[in-house]
Coordinates of C-alpha atoms and ligand atoms in Angstrom, one line a residue:
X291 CA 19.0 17.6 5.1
X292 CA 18.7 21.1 6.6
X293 CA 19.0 22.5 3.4
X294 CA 15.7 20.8 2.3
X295 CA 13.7 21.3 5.4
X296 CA 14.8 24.7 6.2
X297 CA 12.3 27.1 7.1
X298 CA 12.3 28.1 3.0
X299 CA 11.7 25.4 2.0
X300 CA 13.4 23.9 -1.0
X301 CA 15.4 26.3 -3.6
X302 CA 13.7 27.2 -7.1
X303 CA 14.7 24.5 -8.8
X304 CA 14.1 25.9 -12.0
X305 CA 17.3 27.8 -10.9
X306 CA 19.6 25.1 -9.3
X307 CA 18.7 22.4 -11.7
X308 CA 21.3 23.3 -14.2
X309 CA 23.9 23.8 -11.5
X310 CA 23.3 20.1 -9.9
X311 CA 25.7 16.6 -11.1
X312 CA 24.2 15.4 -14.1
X313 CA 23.8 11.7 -15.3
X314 CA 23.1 11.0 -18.5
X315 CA 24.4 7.0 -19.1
X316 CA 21.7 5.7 -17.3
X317 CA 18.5 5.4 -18.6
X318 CA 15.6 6.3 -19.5
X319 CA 16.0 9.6 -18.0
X320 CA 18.8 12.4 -17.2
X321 CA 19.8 12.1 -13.5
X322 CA 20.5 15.4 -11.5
X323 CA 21.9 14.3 -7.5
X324 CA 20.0 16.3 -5.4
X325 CA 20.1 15.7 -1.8
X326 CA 22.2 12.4 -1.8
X327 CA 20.3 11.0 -4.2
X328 CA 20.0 10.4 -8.2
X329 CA 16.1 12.2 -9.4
X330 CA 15.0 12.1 -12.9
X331 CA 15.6 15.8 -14.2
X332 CA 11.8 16.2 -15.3
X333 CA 11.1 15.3 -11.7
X334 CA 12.6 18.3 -10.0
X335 CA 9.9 20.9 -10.1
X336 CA 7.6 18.6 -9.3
X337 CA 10.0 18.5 -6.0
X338 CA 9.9 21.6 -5.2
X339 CA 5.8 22.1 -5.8
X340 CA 5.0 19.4 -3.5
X341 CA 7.2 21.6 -0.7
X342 CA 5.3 24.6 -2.0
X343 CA 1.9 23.5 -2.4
X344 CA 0.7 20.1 -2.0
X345 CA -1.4 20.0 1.3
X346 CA -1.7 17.2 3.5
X347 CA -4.3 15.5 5.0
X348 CA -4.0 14.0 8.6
X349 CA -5.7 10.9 7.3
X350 CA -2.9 10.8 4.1
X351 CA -1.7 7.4 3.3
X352 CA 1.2 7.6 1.5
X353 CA 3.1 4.8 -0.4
X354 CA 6.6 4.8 -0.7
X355 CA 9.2 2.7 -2.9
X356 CA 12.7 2.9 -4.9
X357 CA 11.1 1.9 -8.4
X358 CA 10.5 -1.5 -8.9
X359 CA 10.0 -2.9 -5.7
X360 CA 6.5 -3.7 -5.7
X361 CA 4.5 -0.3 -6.2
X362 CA 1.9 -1.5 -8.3
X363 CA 1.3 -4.3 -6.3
X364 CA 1.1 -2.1 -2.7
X365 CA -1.0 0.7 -4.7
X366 CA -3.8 -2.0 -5.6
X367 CA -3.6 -3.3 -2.2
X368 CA -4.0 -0.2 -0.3
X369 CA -6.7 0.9 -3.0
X370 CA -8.5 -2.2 -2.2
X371 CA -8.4 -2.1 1.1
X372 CA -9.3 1.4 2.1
X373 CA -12.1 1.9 0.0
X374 CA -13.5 -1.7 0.8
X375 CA -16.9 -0.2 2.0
X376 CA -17.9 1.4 -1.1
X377 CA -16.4 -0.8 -3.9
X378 CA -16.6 -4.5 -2.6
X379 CA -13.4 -5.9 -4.3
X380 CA -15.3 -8.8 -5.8
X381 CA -17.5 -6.8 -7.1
X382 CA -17.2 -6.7 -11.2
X383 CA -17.5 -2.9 -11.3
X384 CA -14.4 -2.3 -9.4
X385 CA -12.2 0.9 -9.9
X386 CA -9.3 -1.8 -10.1
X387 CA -11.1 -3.5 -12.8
X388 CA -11.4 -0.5 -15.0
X389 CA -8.7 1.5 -14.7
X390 CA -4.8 1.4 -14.5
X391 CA -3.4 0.5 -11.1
X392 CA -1.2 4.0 -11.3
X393 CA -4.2 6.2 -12.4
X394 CA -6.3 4.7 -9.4
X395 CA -3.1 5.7 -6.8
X396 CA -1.1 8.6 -8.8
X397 CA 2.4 9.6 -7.4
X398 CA 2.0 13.1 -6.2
X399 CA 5.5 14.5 -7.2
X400 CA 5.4 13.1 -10.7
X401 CA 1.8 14.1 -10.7
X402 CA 3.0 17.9 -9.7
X403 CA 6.6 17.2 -12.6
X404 CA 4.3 17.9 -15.1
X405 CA 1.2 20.0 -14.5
X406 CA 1.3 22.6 -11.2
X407 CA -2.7 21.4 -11.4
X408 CA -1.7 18.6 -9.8
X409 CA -2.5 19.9 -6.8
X410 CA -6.3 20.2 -7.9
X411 CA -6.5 16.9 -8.9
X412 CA -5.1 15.4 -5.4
X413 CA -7.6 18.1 -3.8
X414 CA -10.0 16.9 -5.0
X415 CA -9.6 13.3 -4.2
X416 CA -12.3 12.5 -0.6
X417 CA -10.2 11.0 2.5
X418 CA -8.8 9.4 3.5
X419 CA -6.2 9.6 0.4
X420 CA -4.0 7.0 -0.8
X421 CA -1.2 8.6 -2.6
X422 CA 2.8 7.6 -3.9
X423 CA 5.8 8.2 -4.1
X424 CA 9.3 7.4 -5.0
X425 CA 10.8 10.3 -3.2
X426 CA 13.2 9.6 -0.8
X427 CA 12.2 10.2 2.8
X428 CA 14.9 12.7 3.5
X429 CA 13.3 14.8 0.4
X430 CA 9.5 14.7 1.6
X431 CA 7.8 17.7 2.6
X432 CA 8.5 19.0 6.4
X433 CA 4.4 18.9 6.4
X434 CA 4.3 15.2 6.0
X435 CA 6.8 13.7 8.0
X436 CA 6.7 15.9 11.0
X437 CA 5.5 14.9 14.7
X438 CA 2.3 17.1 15.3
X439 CA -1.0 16.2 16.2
X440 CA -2.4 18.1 13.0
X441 CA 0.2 15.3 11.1
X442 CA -0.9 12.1 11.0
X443 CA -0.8 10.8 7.9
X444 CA 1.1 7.3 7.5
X445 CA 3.4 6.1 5.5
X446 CA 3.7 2.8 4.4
X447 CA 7.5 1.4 2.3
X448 CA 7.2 -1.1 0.1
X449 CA 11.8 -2.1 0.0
X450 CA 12.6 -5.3 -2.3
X451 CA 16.3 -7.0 -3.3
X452 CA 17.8 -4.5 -4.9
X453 CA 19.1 -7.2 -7.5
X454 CA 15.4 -7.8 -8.4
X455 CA 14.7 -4.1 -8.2
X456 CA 17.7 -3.4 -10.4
X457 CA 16.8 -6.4 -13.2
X458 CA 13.2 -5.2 -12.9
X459 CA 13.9 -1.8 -13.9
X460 CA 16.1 -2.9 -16.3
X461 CA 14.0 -5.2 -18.5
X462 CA 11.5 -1.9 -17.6
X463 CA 13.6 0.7 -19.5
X464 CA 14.5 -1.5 -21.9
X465 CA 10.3 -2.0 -22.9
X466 CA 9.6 1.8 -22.1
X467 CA 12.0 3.1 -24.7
X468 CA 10.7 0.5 -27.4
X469 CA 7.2 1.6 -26.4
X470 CA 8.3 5.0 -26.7
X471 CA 10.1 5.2 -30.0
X472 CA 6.9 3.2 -31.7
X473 CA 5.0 6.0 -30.6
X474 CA 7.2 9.0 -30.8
X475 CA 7.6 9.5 -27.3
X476 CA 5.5 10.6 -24.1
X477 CA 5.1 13.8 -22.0
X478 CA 8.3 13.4 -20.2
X479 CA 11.6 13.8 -22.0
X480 CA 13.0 10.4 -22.3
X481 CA 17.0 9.6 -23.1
X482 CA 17.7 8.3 -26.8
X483 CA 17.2 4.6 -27.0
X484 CA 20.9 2.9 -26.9
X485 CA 22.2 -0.9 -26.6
X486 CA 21.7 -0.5 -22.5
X487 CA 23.2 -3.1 -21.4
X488 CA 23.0 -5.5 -17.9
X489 CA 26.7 -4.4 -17.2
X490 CA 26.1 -0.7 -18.0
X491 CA 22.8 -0.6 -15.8
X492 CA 24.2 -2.8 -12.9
X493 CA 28.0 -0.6 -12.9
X494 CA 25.7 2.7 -12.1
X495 CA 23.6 0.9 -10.1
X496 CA 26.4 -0.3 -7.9
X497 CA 27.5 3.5 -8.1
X498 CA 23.9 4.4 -7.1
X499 CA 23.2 6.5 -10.0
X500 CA 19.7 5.4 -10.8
X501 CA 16.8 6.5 -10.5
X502 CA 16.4 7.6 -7.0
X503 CA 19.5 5.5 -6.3
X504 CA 21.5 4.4 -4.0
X505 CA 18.7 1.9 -3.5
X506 CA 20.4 1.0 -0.2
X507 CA 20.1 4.6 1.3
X508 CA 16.4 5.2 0.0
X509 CA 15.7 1.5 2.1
X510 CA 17.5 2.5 4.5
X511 CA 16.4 6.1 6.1
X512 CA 12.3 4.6 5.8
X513 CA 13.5 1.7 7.5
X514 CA 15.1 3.3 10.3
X515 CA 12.4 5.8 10.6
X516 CA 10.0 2.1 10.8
X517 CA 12.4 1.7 13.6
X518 CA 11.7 5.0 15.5
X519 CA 8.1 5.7 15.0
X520 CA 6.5 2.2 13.7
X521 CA 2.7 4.1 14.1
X522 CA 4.3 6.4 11.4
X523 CA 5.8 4.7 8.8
X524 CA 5.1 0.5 8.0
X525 CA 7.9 -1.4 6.7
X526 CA 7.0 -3.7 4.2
X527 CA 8.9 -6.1 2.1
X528 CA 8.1 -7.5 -1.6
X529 CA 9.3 -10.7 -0.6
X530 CA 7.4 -12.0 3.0
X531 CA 4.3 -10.5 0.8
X532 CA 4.2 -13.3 -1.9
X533 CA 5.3 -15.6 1.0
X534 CA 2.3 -14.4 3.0
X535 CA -0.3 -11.7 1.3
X536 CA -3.3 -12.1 3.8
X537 CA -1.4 -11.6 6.8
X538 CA 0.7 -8.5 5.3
X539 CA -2.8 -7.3 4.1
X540 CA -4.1 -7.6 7.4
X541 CA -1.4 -5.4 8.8
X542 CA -1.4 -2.9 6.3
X543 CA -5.3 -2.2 7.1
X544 CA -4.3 -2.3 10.7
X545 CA -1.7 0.7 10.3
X546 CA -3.8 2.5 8.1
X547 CA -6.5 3.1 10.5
X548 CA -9.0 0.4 8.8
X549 CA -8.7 -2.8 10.3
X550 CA -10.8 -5.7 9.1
X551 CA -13.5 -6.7 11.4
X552 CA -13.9 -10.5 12.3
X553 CA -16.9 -10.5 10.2
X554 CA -15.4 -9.4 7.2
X555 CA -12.5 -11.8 7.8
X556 CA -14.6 -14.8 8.1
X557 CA -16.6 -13.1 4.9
X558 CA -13.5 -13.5 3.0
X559 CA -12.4 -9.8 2.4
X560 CA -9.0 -10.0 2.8
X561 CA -8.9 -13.0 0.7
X562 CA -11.1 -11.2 -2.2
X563 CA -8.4 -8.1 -2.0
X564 CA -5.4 -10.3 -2.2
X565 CA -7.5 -11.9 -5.4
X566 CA -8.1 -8.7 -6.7
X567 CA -4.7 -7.5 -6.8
X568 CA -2.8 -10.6 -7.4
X569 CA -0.7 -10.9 -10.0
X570 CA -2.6 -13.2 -12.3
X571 CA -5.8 -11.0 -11.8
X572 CA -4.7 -7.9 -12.6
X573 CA -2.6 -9.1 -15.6
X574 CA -5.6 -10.4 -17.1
X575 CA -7.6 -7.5 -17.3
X576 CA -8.2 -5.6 -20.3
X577 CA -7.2 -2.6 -18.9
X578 CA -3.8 -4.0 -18.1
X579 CA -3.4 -5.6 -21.4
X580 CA -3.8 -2.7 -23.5
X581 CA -4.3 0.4 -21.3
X582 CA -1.6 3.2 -20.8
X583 CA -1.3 5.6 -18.1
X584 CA -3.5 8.7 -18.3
X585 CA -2.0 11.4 -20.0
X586 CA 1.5 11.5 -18.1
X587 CA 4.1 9.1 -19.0
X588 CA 4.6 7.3 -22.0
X589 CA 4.5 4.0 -20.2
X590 CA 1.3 1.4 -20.9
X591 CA 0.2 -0.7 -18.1
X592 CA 1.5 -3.8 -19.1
X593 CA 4.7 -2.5 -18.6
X594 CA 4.3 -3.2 -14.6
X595 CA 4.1 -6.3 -14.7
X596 CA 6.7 -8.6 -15.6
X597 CA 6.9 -12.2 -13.7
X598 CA 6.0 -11.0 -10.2
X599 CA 8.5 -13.5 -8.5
X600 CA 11.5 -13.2 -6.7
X601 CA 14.8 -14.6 -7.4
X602 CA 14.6 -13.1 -11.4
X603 CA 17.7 -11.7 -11.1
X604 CA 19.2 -14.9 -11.2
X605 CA 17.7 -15.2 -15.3
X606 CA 20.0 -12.0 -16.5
X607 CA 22.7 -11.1 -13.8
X608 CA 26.0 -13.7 -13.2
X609 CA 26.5 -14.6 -9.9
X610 CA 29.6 -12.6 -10.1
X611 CA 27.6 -9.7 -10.9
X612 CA 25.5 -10.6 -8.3
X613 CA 28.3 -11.3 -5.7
X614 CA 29.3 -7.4 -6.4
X615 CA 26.2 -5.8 -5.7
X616 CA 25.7 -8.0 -2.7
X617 CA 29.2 -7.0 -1.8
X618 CA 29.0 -3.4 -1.6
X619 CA 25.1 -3.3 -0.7
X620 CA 26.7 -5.2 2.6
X621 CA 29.6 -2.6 2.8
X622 CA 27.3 0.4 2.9
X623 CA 24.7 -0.9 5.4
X624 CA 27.4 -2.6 7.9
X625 CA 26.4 -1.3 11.4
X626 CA 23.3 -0.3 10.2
X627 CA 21.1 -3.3 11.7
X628 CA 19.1 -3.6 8.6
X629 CA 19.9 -6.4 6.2
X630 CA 17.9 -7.8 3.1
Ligands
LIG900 P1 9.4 -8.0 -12.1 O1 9.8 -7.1 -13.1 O2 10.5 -8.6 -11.3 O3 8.4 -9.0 -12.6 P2 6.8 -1.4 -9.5 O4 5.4 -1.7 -9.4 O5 7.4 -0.8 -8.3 O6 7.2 -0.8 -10.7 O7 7.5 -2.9 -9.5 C1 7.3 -3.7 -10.6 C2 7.5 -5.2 -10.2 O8 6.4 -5.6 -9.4 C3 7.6 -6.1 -11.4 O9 8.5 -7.1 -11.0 C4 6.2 -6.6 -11.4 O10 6.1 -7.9 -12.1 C5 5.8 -6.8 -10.0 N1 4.4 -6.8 -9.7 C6 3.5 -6.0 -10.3 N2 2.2 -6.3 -9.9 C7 2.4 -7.3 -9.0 C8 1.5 -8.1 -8.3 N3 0.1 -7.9 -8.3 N4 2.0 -9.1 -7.5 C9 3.3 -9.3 -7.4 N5 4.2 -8.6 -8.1 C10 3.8 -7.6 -8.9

């Protein structure tokens, strides 16, 4: 990855873009593979602005996921949890309660994709920040993941089974392009809506071309960076968090600097904040029902949540297909250590 951490930087990708291997079967967006990995087109200036002008905060917590692995769910909880002081999360008035998940945490490079302003709005957020991002780690600024005393900001992965990740963005595209051809589409440049179906998606999924695809590699270099600087980056999984939300709550404060006093505990905090954010909740509230994201993508809340269990792969993949992608998701991390 020298050629993305190089002393200049990243190249003008107004320039390259053109020039990079283009995907256009797998939707909703056109993929350009840059770096080893499959990025939404629209995506790639908003690459290279968060190299050229995002700055970082030592007290930055960023959130970091291949899409649909649980984002919306770690956004709330990190939300929740770091700004616990000043918005009690049982309290009625909470941010969570009134806005979209994704408008309370944004994702900085998607943020940048579409308006260099970006960078104003994340300046003027107060720290300690909680921001996101689907980015691969390999692509994140030099700023961010370096070891120096004036960068401390954390990182915390959200990685899922990439079977539910892959049926979850799916039955994601599949809604988003409805949603988008009822309403004549969004700020982002979307593909033509086309029979998409679970062989197509899982064949270039299996190829990695998705959306920051191969899945396997984007789990892979966080959780082998997890391995070499744990007070850097937390590795979290989807799954051990529906098994066990207070305790992965509990240790998500812990790395992020905040962690809950035995008074709070006995208080119930951490069981208001799992409350708060849990699935039921937050698909019950208005905001979630109806809401859409502010001004950026065509996508309305609702379209975040679908059953919030895992194992739903098993409702729209054979176990053949599902044999396959275990298959070659084995293949490409054998000798790596890390399994699902
Ligand atoms: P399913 O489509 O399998 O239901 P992302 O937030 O990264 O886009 O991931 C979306 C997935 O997370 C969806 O999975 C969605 O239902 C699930 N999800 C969203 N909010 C959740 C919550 N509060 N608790 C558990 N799962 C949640």
């Amino acid at each position: 990855s020298s050629d993305v951490h190089g002393e200049g930087g990243i190249p003008d990708m107004a320039k390259l873009a053109q020039s990079l291997p283009l995907e256009t079967r797998c939707l909703p967006f056109s993929l350009r593979q840059y770096g080893g990995f499959w990025l939404p087109e629209w995506i790639l200036p908003g690459l290279e602005a968060v190299h050229t002008h995002f700055e970082p905060r030592a007290s930055d917590v960023f959130l970091a996921s291949f899409p649909k692995s649980g984002t919306t769910w770690l956004k709330a909880l990190a939300f929740a949890t770091v700004n616990r002081a000043e918005h009690p999360p049982s309290g009625e008035d909470h941010p969570l309660r009134r806005r979209g998940v994704h408008d309370c945490v944004n994702f900085f490079e998607s943020t940048f994709a579409v308006s260099r302003e970006g960078g104003d709005v994340f300046a003027q957020l107060p720290s300690p920040r909680v921001l996101a991002t689907h980015l691969p780690y390999s692509l994140l600024p030099e700023r961010i993941v370096e070891d120096s005393s004036d960068s401390d900001c954390r990182i915390v992965y959200i990685c899922r089974d990439p079977k539910d990740a892959l049926v979850s963005g799916w039955l994601f595209t599949k809604k988003m392009l409805a949603a988008a051809a009822a309403t004549n589409g969004g700020i982002v440049e979307m593909l033509p809506p086309a029979p998409y179906t679970m062989e197509e998606a899982l064949d270039l999924f299996c190829h990695g071309r998705c959306v920051t695809g191969p899945h396997w590699h984007h789990v892979l270099e966080y959780w082998e960076e997890s391995r070499r600087r744990p007070e850097k980056v937390l590795f979290l999984r989807y799954e051990e968090m529906l098994r066990e939300p207070a305790c992965n709550v509990k240790k998500l404060a812990e790395f992020m600097g905040c962690p809950f006093t035995d008074e709070e505990e006995s208080a119930g905090v951490v069981d208001a904040i799992v409350d708060l954010c849990s699935f039921n909740q937050l698909t019950n509230l208005q905001v979630n029902k109806t809401g859409a994201m502010e001004g950026r993508l065509v996508a309305r809340n609702e379209l975040f949540f679908g059953k919030g269990v895992a194992g739903n792969w098993s409702n729209h993949m054979s176990p053949e297909m599902a044999a396959r992608l275990d298959r070659i998701v084995e293949g490409a991390l054998r000798g790596s250590g890390f399994t699902f």
